[in-house]
Short mmCIF file of N, CA and C in Angstrom, two decimals:
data_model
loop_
_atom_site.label_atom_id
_atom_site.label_comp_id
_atom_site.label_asym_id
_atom_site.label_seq_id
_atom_site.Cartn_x
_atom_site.Cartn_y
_atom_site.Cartn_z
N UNK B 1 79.71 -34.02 -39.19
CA UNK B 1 78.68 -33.25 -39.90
C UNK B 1 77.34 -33.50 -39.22
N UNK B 2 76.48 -32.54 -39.36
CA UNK B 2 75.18 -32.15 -38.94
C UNK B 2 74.78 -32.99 -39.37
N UNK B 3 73.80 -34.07 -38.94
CA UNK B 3 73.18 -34.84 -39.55
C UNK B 3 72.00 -34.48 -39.96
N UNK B 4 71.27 -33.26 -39.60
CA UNK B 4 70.22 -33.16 -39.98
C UNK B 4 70.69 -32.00 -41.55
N UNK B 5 72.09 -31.76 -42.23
CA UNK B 5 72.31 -31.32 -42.66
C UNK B 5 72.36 -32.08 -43.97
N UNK B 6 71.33 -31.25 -44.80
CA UNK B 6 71.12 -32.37 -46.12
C UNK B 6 72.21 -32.80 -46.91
N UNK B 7 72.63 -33.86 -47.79
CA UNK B 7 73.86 -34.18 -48.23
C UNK B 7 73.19 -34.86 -49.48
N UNK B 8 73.73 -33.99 -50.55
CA UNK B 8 73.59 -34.68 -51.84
C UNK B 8 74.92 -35.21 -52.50
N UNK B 9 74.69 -36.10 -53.61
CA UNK B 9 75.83 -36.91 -53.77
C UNK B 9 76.00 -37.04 -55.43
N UNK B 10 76.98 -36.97 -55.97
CA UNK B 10 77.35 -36.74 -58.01
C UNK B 10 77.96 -37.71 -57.79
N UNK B 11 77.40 -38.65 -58.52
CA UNK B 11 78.27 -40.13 -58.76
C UNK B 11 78.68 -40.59 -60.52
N UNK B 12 79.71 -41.08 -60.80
CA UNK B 12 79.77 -41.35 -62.15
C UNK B 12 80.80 -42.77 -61.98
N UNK B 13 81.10 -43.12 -63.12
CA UNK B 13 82.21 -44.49 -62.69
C UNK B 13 83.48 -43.90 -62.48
N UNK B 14 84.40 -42.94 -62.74
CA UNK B 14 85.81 -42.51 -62.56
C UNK B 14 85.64 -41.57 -61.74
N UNK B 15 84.81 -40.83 -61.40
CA UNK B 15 84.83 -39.36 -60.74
C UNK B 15 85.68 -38.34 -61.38
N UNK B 16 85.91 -38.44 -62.40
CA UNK B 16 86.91 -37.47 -63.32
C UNK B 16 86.51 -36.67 -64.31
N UNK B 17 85.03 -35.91 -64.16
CA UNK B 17 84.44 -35.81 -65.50
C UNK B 17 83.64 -35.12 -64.34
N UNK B 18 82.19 -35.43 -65.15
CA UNK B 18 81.04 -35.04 -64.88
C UNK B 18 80.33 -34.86 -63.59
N UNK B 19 80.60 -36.08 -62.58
CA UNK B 19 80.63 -35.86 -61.01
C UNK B 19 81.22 -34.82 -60.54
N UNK B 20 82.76 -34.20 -60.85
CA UNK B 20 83.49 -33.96 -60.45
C UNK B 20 82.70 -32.22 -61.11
N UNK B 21 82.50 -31.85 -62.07
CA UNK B 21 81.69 -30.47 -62.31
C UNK B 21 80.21 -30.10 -61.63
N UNK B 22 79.52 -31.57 -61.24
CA UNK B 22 78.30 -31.44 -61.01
C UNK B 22 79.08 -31.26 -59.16
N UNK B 23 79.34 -31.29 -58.30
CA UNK B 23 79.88 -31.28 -57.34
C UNK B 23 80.61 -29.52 -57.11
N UNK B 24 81.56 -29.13 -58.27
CA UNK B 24 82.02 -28.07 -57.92
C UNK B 24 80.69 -27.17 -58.37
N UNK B 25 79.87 -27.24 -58.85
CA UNK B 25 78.85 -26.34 -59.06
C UNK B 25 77.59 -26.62 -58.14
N UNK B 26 77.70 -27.51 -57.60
CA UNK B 26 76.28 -27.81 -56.43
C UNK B 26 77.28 -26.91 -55.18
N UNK B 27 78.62 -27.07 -54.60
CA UNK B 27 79.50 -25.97 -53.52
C UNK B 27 79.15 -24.87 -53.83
N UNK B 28 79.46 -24.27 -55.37
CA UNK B 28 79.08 -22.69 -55.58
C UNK B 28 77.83 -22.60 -55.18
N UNK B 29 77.01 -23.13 -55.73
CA UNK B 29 75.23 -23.07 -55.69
C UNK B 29 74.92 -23.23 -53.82
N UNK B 30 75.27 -23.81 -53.57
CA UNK B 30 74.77 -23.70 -51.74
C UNK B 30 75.28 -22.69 -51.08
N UNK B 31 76.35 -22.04 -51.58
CA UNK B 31 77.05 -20.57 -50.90
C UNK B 31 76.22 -19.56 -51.57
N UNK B 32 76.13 -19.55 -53.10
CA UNK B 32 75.44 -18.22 -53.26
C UNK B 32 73.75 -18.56 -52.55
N UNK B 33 73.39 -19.56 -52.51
CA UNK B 33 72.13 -19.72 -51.87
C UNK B 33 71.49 -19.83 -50.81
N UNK B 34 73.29 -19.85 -50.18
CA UNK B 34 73.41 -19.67 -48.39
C UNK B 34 72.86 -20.84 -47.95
N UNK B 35 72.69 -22.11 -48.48
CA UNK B 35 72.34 -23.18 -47.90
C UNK B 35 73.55 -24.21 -47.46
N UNK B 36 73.16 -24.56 -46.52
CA UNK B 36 74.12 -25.58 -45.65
C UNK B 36 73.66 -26.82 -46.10
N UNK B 37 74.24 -27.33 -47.27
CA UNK B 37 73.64 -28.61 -47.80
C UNK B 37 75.55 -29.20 -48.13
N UNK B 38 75.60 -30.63 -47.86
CA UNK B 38 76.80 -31.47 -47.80
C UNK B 38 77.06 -31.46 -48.93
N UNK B 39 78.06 -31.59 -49.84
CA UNK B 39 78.07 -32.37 -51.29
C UNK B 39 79.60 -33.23 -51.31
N UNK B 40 78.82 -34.34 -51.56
CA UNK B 40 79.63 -35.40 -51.84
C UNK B 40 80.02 -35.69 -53.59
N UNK B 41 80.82 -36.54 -53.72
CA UNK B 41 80.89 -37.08 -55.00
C UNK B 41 82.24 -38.32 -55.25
N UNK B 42 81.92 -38.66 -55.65
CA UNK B 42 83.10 -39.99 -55.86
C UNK B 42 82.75 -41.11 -56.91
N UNK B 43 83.10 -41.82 -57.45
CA UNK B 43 83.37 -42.72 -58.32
C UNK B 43 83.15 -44.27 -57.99
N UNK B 44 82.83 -45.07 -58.63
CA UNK B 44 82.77 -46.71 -58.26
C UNK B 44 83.56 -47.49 -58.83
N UNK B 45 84.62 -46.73 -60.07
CA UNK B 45 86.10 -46.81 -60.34
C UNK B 45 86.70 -45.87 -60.73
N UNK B 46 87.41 -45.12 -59.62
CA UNK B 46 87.55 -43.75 -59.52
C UNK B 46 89.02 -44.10 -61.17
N UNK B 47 88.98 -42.83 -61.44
CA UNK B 47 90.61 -42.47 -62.20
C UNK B 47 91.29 -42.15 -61.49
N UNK B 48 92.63 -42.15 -62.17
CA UNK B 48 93.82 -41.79 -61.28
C UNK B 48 93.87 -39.56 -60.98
N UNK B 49 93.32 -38.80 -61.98
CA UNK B 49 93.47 -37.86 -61.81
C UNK B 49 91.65 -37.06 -62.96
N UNK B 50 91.39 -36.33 -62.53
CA UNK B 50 90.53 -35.33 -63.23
C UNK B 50 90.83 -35.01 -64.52
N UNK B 51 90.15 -35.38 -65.33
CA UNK B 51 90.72 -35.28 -66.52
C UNK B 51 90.91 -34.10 -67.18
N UNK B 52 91.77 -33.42 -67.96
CA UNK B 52 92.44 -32.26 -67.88
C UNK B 52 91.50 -31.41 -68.84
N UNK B 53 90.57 -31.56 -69.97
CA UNK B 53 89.57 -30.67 -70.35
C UNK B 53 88.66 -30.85 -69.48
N UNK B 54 88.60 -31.30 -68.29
CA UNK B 54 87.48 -30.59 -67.66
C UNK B 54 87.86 -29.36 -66.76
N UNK B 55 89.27 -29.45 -66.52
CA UNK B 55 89.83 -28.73 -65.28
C UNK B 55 89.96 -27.55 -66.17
N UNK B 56 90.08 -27.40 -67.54
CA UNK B 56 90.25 -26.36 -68.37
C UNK B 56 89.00 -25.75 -68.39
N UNK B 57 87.82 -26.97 -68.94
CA UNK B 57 86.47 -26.07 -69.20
C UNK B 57 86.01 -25.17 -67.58
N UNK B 58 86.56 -25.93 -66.30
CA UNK B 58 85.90 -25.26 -65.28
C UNK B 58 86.68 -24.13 -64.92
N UNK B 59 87.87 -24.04 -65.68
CA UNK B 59 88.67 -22.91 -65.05
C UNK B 59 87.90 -21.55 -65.83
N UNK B 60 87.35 -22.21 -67.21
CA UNK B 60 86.74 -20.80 -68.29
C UNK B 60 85.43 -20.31 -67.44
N UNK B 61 84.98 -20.90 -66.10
CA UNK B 61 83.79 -20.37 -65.52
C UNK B 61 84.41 -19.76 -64.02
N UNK B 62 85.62 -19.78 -63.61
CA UNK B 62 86.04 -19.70 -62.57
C UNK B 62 86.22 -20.65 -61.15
N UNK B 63 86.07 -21.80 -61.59
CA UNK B 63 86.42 -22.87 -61.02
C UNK B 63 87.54 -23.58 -60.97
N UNK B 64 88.31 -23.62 -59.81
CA UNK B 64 89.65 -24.35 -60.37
C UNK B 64 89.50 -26.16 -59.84
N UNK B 65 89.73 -27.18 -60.60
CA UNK B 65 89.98 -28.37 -59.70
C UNK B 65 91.25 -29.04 -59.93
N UNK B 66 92.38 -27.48 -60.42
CA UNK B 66 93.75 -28.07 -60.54
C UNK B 66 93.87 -29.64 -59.05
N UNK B 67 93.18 -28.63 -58.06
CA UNK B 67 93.68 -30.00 -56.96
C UNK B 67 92.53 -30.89 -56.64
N UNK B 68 92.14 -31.09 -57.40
CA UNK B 68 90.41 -31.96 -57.29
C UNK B 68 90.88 -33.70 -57.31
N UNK B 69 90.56 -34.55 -56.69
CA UNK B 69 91.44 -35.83 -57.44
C UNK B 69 90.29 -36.87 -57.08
N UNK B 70 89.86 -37.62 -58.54
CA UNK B 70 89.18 -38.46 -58.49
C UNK B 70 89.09 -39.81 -56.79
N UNK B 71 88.00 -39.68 -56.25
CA UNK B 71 87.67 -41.15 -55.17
C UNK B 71 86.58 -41.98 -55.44
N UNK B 72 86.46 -42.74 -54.38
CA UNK B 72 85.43 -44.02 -54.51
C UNK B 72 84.69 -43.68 -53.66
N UNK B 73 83.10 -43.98 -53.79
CA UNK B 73 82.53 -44.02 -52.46
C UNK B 73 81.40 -45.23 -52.65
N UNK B 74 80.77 -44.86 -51.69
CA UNK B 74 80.13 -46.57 -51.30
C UNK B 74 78.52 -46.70 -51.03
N UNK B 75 78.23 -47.50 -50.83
CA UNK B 75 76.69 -47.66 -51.11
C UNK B 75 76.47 -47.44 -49.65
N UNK B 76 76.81 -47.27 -48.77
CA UNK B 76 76.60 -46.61 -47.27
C UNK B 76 76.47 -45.19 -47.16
N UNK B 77 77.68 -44.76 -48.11
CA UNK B 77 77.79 -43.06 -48.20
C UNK B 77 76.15 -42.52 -48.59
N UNK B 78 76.41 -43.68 -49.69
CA UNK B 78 75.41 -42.70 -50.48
C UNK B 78 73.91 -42.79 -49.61
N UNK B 79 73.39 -44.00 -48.92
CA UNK B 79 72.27 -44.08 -48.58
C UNK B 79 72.36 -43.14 -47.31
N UNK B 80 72.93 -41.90 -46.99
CA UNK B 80 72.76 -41.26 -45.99
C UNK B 80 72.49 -39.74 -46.61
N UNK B 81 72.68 -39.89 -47.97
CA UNK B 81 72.15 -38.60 -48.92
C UNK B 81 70.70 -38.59 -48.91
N UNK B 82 70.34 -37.25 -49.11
CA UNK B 82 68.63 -37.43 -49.98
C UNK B 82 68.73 -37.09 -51.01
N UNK B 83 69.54 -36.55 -51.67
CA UNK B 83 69.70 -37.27 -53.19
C UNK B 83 71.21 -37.49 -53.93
N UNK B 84 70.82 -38.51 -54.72
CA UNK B 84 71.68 -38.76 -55.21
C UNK B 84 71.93 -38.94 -57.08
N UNK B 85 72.64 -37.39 -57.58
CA UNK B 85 72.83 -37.72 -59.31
C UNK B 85 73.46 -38.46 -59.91
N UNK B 86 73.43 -39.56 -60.79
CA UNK B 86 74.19 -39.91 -61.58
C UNK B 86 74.31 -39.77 -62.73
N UNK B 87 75.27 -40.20 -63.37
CA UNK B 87 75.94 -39.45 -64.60
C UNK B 87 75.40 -39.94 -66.05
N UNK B 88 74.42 -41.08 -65.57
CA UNK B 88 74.15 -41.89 -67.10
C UNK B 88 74.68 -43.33 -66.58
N UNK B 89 75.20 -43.84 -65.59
CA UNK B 89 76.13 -44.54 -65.50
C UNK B 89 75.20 -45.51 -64.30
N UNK B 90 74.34 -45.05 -64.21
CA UNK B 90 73.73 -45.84 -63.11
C UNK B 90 73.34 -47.03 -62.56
N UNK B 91 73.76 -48.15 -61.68
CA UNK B 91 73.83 -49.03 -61.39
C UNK B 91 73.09 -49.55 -60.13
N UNK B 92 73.13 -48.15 -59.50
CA UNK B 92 73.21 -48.31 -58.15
C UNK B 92 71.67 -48.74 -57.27
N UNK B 93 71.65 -49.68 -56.47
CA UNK B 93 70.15 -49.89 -55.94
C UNK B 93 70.28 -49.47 -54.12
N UNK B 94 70.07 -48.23 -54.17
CA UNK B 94 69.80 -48.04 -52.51
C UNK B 94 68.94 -47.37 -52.30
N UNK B 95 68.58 -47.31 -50.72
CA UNK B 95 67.51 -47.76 -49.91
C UNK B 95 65.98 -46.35 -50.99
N UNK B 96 65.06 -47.08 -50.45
CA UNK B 96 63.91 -46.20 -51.26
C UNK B 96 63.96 -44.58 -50.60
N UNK B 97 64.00 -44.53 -49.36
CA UNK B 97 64.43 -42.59 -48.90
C UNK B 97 65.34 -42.20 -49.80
N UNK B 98 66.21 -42.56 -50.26
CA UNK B 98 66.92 -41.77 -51.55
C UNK B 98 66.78 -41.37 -52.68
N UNK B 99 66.29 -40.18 -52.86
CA UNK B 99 66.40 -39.64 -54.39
C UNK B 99 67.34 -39.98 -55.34
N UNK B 100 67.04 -41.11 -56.39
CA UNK B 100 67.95 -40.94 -56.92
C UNK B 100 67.68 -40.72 -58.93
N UNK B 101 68.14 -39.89 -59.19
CA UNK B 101 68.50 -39.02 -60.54
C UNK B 101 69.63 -39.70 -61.28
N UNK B 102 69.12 -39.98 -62.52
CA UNK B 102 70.18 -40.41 -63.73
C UNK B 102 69.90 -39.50 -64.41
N UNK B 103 71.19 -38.61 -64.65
CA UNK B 103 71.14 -37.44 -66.09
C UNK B 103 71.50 -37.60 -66.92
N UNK B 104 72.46 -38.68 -67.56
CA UNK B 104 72.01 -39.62 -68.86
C UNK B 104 73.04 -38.54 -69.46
N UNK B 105 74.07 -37.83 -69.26
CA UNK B 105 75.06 -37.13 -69.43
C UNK B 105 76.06 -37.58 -70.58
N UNK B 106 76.40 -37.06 -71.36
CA UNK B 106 77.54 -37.23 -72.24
C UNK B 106 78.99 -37.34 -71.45
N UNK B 107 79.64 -38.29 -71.66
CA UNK B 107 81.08 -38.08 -70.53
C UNK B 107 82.04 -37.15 -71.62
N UNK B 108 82.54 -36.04 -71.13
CA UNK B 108 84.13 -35.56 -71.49
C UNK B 108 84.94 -35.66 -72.43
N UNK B 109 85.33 -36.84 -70.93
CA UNK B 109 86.76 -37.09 -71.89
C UNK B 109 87.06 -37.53 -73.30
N UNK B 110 87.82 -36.62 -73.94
CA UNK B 110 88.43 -37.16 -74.87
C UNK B 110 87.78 -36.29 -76.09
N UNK B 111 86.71 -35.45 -75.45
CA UNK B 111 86.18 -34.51 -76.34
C UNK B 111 86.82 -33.12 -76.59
N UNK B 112 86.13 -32.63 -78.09
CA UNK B 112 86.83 -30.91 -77.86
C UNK B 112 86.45 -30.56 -77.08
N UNK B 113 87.10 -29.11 -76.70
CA UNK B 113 87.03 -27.78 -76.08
C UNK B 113 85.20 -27.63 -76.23
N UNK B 114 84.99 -27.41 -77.20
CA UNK B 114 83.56 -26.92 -77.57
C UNK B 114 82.51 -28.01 -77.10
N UNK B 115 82.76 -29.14 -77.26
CA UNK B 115 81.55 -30.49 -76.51
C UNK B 115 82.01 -29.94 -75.17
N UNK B 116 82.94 -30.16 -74.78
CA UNK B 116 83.52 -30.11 -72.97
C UNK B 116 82.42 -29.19 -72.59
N UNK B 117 82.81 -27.82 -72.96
CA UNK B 117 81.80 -26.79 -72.61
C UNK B 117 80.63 -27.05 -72.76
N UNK B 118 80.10 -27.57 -73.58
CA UNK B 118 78.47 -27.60 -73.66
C UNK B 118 77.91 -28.80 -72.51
N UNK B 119 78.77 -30.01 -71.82
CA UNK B 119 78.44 -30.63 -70.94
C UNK B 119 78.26 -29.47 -69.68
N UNK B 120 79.52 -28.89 -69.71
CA UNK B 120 79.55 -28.20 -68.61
C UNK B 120 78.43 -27.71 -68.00
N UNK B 121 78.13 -26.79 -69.01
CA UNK B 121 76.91 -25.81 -69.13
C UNK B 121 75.59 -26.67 -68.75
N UNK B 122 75.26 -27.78 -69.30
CA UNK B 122 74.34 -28.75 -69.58
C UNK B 122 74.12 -29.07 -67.72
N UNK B 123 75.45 -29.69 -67.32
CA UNK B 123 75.87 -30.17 -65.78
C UNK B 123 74.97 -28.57 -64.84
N UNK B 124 75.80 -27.60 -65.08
CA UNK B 124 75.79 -26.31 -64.25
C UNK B 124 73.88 -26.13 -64.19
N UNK B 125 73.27 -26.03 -65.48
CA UNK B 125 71.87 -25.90 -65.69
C UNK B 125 71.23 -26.73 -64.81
N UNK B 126 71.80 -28.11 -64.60
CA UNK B 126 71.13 -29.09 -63.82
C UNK B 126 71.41 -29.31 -62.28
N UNK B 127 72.18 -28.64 -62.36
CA UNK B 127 72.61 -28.34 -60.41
C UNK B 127 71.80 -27.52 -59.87
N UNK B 128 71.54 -26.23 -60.97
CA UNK B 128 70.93 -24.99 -60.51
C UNK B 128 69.64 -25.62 -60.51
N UNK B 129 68.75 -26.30 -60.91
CA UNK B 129 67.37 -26.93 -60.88
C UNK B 129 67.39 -27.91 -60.03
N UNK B 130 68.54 -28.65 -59.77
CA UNK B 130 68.37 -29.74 -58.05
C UNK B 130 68.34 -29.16 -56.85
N UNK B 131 69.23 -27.43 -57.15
CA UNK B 131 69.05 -26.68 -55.74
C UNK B 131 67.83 -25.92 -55.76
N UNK B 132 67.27 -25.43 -57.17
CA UNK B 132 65.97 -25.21 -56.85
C UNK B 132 64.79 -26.00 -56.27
N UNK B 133 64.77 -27.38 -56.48
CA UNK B 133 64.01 -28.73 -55.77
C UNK B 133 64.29 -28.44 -54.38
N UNK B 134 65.93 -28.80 -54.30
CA UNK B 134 66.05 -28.63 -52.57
C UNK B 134 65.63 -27.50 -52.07
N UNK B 135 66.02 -26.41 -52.01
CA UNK B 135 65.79 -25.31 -51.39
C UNK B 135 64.33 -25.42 -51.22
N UNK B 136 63.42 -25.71 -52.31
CA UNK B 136 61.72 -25.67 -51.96
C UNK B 136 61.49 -26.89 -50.50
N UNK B 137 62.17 -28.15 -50.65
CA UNK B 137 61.82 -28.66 -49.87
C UNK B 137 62.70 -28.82 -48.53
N UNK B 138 63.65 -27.92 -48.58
CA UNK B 138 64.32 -27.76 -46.84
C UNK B 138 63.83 -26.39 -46.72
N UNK B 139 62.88 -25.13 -47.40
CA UNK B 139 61.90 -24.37 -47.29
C UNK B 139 60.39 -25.07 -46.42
N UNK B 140 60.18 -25.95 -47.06
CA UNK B 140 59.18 -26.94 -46.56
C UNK B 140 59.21 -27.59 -45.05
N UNK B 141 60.35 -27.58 -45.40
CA UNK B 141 60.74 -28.93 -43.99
C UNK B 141 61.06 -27.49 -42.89
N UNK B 142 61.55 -26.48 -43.21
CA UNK B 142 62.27 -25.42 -41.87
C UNK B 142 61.13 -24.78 -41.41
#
């Protein structure tokens, strides 16, 4: 990868939830916005699989992550992002060039249909306002 190619990063503790929506909606958001921006996401104790009302709530927007599967990533990954969201879950201390965002998020699992969705929505609202940030400032920077 391009290194001069910006790379943002959705972190949560399982990657099975909320990372895992904030990630498939930051991919949509850089295609319809035609931006070449990286997106990462992974877990610091990943789950064994995506938990299944989320793969439902993202399928009701046209998202599938039937094959999405929770990983780990690492405090190296991340310090090569310029920013980095987390889920509420935040722990993490890296280097000061990194943006980093706690969205203080409700997790999922284990909720109805009707909470699921309203994270979703909540997640999707907040991607679309991190690519509005970026885009102003790789506008800035090009």
């Amino acid at each position: 990868m391009d290194s001069t190619v910006p790379r943002v990063a959705f972190v949560c503790v399982q990657n099975a939830g909320r990372s895992q929506m904030a990630a498939a909606f930051a991919r949509r958001e850089a295609g319809v916005r035609g931006l070449d921006v990286e997106v990462l996401t992974g877990g610091t104790d990943p789950a064994d699989a995506v938990h299944p009302e989320v793969v439902e709530a993202m399928a009701g927007v046209g998202i599938d992550l039937l094959d999405s599967q929770p990983h780990g990533i690492d405090t190296a990954e991340l310090e090569t992002c310029r920013l980095v969201a987390t889920m509420g879950c935040s722990t993490l201390e890296l280097d000061a060039d990194v943006d980093v965002r706690d969205w203080a998020l409700p997790d999922p699992h284990g909720e109805d249909r009707e909470r699921v969705r309203e994270i979703r929505d909540e997640v999707e609202s907040r991607v679309e306002r991190l690519f509005d940030d970026l885009e102003r400032e790789i506008g800035v920077e090009g």
